[in-house]
PDB file of C-alpha atoms in Angstrom:
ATOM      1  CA  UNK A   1     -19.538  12.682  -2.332  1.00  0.00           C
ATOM      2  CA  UNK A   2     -18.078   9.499  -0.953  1.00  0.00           C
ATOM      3  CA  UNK A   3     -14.358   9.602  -0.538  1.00  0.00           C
ATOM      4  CA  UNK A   4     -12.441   6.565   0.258  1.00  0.00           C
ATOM      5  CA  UNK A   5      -9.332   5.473   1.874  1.00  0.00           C
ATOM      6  CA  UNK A   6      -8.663   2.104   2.404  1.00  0.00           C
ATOM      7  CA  UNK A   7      -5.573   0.558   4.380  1.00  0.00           C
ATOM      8  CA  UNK A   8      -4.473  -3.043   3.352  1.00  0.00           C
ATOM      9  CA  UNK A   9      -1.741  -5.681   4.858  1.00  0.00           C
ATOM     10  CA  UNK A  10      -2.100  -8.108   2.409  1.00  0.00           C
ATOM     11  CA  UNK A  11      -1.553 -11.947   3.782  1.00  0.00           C
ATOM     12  CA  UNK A  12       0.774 -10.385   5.861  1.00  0.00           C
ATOM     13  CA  UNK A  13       0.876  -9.454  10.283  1.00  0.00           C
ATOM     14  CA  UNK A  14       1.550  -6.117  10.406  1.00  0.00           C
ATOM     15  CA  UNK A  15       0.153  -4.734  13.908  1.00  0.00           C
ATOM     16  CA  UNK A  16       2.382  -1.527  13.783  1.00  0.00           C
ATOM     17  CA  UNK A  17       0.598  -0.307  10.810  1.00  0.00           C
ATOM     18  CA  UNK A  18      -2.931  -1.672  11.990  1.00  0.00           C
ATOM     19  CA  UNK A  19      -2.114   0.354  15.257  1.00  0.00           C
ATOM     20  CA  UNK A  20      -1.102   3.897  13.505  1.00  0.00           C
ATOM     21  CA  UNK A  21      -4.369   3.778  11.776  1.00  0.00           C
ATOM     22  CA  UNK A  22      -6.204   2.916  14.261  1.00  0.00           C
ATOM     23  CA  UNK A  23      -6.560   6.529  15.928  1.00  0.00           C
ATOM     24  CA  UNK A  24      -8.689   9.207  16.270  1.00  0.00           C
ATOM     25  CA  UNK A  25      -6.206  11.866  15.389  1.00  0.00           C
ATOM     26  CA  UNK A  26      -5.760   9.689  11.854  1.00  0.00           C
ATOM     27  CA  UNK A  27      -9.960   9.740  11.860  1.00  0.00           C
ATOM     28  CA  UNK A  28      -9.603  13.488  11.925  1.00  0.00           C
ATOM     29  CA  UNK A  29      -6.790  14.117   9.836  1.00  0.00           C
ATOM     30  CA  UNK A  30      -8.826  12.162   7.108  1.00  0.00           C
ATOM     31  CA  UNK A  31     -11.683  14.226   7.798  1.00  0.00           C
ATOM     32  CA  UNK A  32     -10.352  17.030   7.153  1.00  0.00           C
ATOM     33  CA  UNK A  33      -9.149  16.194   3.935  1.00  0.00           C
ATOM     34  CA  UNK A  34     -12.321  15.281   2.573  1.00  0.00           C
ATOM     35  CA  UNK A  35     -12.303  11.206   3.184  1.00  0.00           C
ATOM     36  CA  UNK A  36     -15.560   9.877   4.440  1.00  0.00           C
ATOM     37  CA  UNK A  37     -14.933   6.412   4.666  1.00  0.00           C
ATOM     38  CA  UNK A  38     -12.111   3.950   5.964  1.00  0.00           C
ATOM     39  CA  UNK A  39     -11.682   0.638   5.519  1.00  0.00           C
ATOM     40  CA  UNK A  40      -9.224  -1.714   6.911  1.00  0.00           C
ATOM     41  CA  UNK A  41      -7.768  -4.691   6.129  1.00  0.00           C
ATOM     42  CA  UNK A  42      -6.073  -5.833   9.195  1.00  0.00           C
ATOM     43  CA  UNK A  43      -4.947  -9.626   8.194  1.00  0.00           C
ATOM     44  CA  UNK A  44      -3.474 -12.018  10.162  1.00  0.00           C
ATOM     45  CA  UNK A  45      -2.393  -9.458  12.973  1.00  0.00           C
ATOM     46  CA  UNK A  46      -3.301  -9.523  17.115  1.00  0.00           C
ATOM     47  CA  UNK A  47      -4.346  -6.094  17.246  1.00  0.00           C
ATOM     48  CA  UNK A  48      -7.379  -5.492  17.385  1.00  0.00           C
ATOM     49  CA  UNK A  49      -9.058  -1.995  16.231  1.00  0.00           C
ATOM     50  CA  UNK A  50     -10.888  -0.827  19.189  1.00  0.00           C
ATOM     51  CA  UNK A  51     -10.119   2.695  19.077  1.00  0.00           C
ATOM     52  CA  UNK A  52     -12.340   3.612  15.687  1.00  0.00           C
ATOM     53  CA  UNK A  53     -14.643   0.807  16.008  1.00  0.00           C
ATOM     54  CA  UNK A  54     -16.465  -0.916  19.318  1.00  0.00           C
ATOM     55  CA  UNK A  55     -14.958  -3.853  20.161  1.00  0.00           C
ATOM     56  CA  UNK A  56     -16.238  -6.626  18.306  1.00  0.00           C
ATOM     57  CA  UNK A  57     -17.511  -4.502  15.461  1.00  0.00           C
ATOM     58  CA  UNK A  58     -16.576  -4.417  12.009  1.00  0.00           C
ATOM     59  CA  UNK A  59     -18.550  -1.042  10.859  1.00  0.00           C
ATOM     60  CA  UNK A  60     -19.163   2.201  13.174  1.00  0.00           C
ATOM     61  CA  UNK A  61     -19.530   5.788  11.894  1.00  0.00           C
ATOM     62  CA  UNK A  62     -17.495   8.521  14.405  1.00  0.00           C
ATOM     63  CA  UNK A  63     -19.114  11.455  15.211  1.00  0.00           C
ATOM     64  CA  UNK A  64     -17.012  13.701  13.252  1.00  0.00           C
ATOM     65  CA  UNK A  65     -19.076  11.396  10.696  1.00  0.00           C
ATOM     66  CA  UNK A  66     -16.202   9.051   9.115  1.00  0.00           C
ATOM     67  CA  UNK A  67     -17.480   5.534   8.688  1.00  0.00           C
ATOM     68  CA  UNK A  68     -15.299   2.808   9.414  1.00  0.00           C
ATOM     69  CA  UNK A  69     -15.219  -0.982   8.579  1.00  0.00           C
ATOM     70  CA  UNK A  70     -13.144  -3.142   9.619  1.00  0.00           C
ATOM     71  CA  UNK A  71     -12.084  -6.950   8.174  1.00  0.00           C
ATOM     72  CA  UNK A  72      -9.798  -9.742   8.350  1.00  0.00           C
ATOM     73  CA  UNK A  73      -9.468 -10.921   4.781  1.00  0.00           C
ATOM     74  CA  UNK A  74     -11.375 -10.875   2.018  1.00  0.00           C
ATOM     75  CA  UNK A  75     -12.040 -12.989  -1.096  1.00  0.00           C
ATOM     76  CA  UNK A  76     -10.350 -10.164  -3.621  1.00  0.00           C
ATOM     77  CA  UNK A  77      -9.271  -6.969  -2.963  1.00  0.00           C
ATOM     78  CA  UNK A  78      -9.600  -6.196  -6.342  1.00  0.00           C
ATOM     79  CA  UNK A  79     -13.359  -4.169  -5.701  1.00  0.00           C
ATOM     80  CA  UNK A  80     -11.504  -2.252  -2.659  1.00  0.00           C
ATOM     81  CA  UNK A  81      -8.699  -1.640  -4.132  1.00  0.00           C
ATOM     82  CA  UNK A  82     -10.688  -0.174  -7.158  1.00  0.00           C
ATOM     83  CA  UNK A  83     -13.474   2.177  -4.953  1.00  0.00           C
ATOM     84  CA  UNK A  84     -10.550   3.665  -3.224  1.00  0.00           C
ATOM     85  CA  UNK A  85      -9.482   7.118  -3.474  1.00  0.00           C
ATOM     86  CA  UNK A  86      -6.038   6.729  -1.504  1.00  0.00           C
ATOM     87  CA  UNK A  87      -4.799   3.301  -0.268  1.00  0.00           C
ATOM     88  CA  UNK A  88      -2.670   2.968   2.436  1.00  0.00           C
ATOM     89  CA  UNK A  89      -0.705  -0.517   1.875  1.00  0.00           C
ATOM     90  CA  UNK A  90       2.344  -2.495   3.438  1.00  0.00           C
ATOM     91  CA  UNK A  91       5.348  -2.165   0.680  1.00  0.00           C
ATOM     92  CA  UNK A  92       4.650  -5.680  -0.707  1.00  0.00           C
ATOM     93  CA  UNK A  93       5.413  -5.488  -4.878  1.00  0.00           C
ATOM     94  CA  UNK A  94       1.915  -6.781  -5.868  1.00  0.00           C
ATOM     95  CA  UNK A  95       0.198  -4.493  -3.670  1.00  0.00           C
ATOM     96  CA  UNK A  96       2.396  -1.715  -4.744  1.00  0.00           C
ATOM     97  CA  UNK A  97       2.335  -2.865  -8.435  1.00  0.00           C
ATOM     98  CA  UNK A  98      -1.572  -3.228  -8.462  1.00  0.00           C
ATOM     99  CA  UNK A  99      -2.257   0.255  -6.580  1.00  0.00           C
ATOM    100  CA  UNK A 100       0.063   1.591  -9.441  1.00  0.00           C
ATOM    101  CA  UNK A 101      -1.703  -0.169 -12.371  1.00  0.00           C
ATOM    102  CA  UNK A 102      -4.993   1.465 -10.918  1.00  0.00           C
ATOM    103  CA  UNK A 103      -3.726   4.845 -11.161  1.00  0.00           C
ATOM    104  CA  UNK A 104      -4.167   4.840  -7.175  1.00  0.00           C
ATOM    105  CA  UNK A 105      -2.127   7.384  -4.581  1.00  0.00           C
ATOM    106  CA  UNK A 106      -0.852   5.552  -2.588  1.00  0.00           C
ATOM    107  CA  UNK A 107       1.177   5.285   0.646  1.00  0.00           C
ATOM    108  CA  UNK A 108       3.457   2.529   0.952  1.00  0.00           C
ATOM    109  CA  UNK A 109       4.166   1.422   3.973  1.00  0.00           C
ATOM    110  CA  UNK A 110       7.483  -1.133   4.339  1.00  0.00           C
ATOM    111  CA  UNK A 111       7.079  -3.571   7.836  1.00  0.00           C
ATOM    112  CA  UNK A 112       9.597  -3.108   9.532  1.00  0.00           C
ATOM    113  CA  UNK A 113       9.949  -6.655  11.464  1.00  0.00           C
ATOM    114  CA  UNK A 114      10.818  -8.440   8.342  1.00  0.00           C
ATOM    115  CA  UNK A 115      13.920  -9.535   7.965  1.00  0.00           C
ATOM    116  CA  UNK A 116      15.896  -8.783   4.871  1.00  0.00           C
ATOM    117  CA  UNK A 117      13.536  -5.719   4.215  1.00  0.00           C
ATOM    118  CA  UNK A 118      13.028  -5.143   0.684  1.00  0.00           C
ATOM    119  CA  UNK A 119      10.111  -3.432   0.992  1.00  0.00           C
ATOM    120  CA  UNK A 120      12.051  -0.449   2.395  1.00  0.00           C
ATOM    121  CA  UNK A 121      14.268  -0.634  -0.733  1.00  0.00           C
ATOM    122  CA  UNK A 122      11.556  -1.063  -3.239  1.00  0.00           C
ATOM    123  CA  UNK A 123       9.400   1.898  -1.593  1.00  0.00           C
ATOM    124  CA  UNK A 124      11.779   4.547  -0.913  1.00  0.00           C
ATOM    125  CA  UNK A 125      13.274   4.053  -4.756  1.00  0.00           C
ATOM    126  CA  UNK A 126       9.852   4.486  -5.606  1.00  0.00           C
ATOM    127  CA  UNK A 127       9.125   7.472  -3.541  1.00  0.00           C
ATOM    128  CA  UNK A 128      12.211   8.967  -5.157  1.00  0.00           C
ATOM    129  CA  UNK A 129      10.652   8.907  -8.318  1.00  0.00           C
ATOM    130  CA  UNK A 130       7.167  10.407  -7.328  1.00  0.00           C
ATOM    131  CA  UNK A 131       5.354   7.188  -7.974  1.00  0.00           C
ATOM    132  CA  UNK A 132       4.088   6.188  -4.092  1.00  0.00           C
ATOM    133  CA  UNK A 133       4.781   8.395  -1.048  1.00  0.00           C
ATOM    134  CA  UNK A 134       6.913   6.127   1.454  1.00  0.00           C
ATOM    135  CA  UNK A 135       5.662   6.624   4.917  1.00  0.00           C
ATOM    136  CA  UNK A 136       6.737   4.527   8.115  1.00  0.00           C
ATOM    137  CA  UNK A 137       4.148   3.258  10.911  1.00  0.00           C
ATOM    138  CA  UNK A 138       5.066   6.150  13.411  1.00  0.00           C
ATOM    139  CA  UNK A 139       5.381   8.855  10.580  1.00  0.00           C
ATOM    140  CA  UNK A 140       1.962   8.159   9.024  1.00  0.00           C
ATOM    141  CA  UNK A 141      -0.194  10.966  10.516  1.00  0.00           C
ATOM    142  CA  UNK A 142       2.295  13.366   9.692  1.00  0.00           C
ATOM    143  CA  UNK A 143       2.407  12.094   6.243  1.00  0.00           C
ATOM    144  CA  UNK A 144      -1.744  12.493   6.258  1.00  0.00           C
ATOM    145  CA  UNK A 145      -1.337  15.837   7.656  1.00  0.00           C
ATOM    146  CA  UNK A 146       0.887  16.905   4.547  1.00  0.00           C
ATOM    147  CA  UNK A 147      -0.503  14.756   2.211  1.00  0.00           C
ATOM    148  CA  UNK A 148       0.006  16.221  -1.544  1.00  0.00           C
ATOM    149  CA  UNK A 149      -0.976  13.223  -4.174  1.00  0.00           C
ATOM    150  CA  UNK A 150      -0.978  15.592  -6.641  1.00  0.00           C
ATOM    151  CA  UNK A 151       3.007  15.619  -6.758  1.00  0.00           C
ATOM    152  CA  UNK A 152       3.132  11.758  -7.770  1.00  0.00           C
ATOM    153  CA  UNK A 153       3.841  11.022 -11.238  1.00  0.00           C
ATOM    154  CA  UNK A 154       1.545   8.378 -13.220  1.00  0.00           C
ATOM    155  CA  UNK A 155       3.035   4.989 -13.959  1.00  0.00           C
ATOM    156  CA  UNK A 156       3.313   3.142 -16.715  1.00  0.00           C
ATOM    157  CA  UNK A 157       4.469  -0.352 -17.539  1.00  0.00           C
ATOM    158  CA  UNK A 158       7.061   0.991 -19.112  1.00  0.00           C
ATOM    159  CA  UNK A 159       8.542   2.769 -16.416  1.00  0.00           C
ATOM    160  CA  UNK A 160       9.402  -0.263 -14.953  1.00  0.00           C
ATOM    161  CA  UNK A 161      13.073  -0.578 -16.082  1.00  0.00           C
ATOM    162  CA  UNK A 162      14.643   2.605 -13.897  1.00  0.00           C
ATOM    163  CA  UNK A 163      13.212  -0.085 -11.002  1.00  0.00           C
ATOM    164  CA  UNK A 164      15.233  -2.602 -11.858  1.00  0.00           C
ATOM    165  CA  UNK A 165      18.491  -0.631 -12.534  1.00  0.00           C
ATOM    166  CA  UNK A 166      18.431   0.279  -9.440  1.00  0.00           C
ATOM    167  CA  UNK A 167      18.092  -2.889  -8.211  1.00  0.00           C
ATOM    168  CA  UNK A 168      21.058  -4.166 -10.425  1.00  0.00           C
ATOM    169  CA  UNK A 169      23.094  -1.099  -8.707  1.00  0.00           C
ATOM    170  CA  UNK A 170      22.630  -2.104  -5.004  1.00  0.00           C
ATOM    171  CA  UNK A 171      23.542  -5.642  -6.260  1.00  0.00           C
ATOM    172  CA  UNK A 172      26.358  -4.220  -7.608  1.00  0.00           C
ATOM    173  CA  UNK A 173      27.713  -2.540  -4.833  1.00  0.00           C
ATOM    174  CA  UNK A 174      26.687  -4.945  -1.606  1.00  0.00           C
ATOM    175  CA  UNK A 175      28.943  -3.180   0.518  1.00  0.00           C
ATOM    176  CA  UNK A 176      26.562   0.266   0.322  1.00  0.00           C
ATOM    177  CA  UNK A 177      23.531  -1.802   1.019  1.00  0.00           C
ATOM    178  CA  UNK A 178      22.102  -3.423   4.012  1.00  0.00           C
ATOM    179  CA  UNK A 179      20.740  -6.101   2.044  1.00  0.00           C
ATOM    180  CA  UNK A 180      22.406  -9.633   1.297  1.00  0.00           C
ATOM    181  CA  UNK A 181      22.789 -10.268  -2.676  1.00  0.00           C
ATOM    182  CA  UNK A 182      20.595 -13.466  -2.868  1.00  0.00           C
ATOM    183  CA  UNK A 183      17.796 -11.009  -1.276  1.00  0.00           C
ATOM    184  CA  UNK A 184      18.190  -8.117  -3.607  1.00  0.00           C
ATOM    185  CA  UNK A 185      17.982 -10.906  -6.083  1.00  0.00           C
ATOM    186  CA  UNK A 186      15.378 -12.050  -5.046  1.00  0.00           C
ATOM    187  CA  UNK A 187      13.681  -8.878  -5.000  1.00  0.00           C
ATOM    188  CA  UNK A 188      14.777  -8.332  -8.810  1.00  0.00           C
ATOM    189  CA  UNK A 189      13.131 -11.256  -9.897  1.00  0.00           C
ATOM    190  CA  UNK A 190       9.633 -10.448  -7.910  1.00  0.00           C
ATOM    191  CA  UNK A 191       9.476  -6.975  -9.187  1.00  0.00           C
ATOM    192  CA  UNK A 192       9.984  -8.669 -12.834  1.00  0.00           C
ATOM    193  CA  UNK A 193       7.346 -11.176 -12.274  1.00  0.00           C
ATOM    194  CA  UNK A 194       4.750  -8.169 -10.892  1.00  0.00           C
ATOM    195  CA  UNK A 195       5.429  -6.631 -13.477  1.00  0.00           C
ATOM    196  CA  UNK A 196       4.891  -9.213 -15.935  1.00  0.00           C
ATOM    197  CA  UNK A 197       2.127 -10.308 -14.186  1.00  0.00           C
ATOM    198  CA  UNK A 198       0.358  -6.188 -14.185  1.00  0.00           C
ATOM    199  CA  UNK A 199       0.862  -6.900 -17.979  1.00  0.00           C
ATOM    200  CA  UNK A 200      -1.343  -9.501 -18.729  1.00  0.00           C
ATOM    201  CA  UNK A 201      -3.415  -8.413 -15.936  1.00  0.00           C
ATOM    202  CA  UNK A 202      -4.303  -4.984 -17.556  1.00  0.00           C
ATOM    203  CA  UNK A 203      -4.808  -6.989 -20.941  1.00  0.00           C
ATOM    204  CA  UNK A 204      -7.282  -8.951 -19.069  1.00  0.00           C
ATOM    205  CA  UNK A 205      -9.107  -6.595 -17.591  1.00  0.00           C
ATOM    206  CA  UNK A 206      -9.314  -4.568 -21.154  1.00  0.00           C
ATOM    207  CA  UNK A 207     -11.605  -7.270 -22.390  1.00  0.00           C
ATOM    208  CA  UNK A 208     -12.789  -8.756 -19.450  1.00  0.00           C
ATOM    209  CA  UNK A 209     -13.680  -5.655 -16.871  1.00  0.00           C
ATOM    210  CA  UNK A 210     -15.763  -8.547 -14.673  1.00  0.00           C
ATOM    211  CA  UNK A 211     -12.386 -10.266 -13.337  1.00  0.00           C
ATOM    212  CA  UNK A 212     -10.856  -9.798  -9.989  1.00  0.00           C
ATOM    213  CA  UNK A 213      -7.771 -10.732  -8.538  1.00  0.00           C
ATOM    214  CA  UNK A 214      -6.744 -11.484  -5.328  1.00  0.00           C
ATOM    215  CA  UNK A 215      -3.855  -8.735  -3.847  1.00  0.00           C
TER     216      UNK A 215
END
């Protein structure tokens, strides 16, 4: 049976993450655990995966059998995101938000270059409450290596709230955060818009299965 993983960057560049997947000790790792099939999303990044596929390739199959394909962007991740059995995404809200919706394990993985990084916040606060497991770029193979989705906790829409109070908290109390305010406001307002949006989005796709959405 076909098990796949797929790792996703969104819009974004985020080589570091590209580059920790892009190993053979990651190909075996997921092997071992029963994947058969990887597929990354790379975006807008330099690096280019030439360690699991020939250069200039976008699909190879390893000889410990794992097949690998390899892509730029595509016109909706929506069928990806679906087929997978475990994504592995940057920390972004709507690709954490949509992973969620799907009932998807997933690892979240914040980028570390960006300034202002509320992806760490939003992740770790996340993997706090069992929904995602938070996982940086050079602490992903262990996190493969002990990988346990069955201690996350399903979302559901309603859960979103506990999110946002914790947001308001940190806001609260600058001083204990790294963050600036007008970020973590920020932040507030795009977890209440994903959320919003993962609304009608899940009414949508009750009576209209066919639609697919761009992550």
């Amino acid at each position: 049976m076909s098990r796949t993983v797929l790792v996703t960057v969104g819009t974004t560049k985020f080589d570091a993450l590209v580059q920790a997947v892009d190993s053979l000790n990651v190909a075996a790792t997921l092997v071992a655990r029963g994947y058969t099939r990887l597929v990354i999303q790379k975006g807008a990044g330099k690096h280019q995966v030439q360690t699991l596929v020939p250069v200039g390739s976008q699909h190879h199959q390893l000889s410990n059998g794992l097949q690998v394909e390899v892509f730029d962007f595509a016109p909706s991740l929506a069928e990806y995101m679906q087929a997978a059995d475990l994504i592995i995404s940057h920390a972004g809200s709507g690709s954490i938000f949509e992973a969620l919706r799907l009932k998807k394990p997933l690892i979240a993985v914040p980028n570390p270059v960006l300034m202002d990084n509320h992806q760490a916040e939003l992740a770790d606060h996340l993997a706090r409450l069992h929904y995602i497991i938070a996982a940086k770029p050079h602490t992903l193979l262990h996190t493969l290596q002990h990988l346990s989705v069955d201690d996350l906790q399903p979302y559901t829409s309603g859960s979103a709230e506990g999110i946002i109070q914790h947001i308001n908290m940190v806001v609260a109390q600058p001083s204990r955060s790294k963050l600036p305010l007008l970020t973590l406001t920020v932040l507030m307002l795009v977890v209440s818009v994903a959320i919003m949006y993962l609304t009608v989005r899940a009414m949508t796709w009750t009576a209209h299965p066919e639609s697919v959405v761009q992550v």
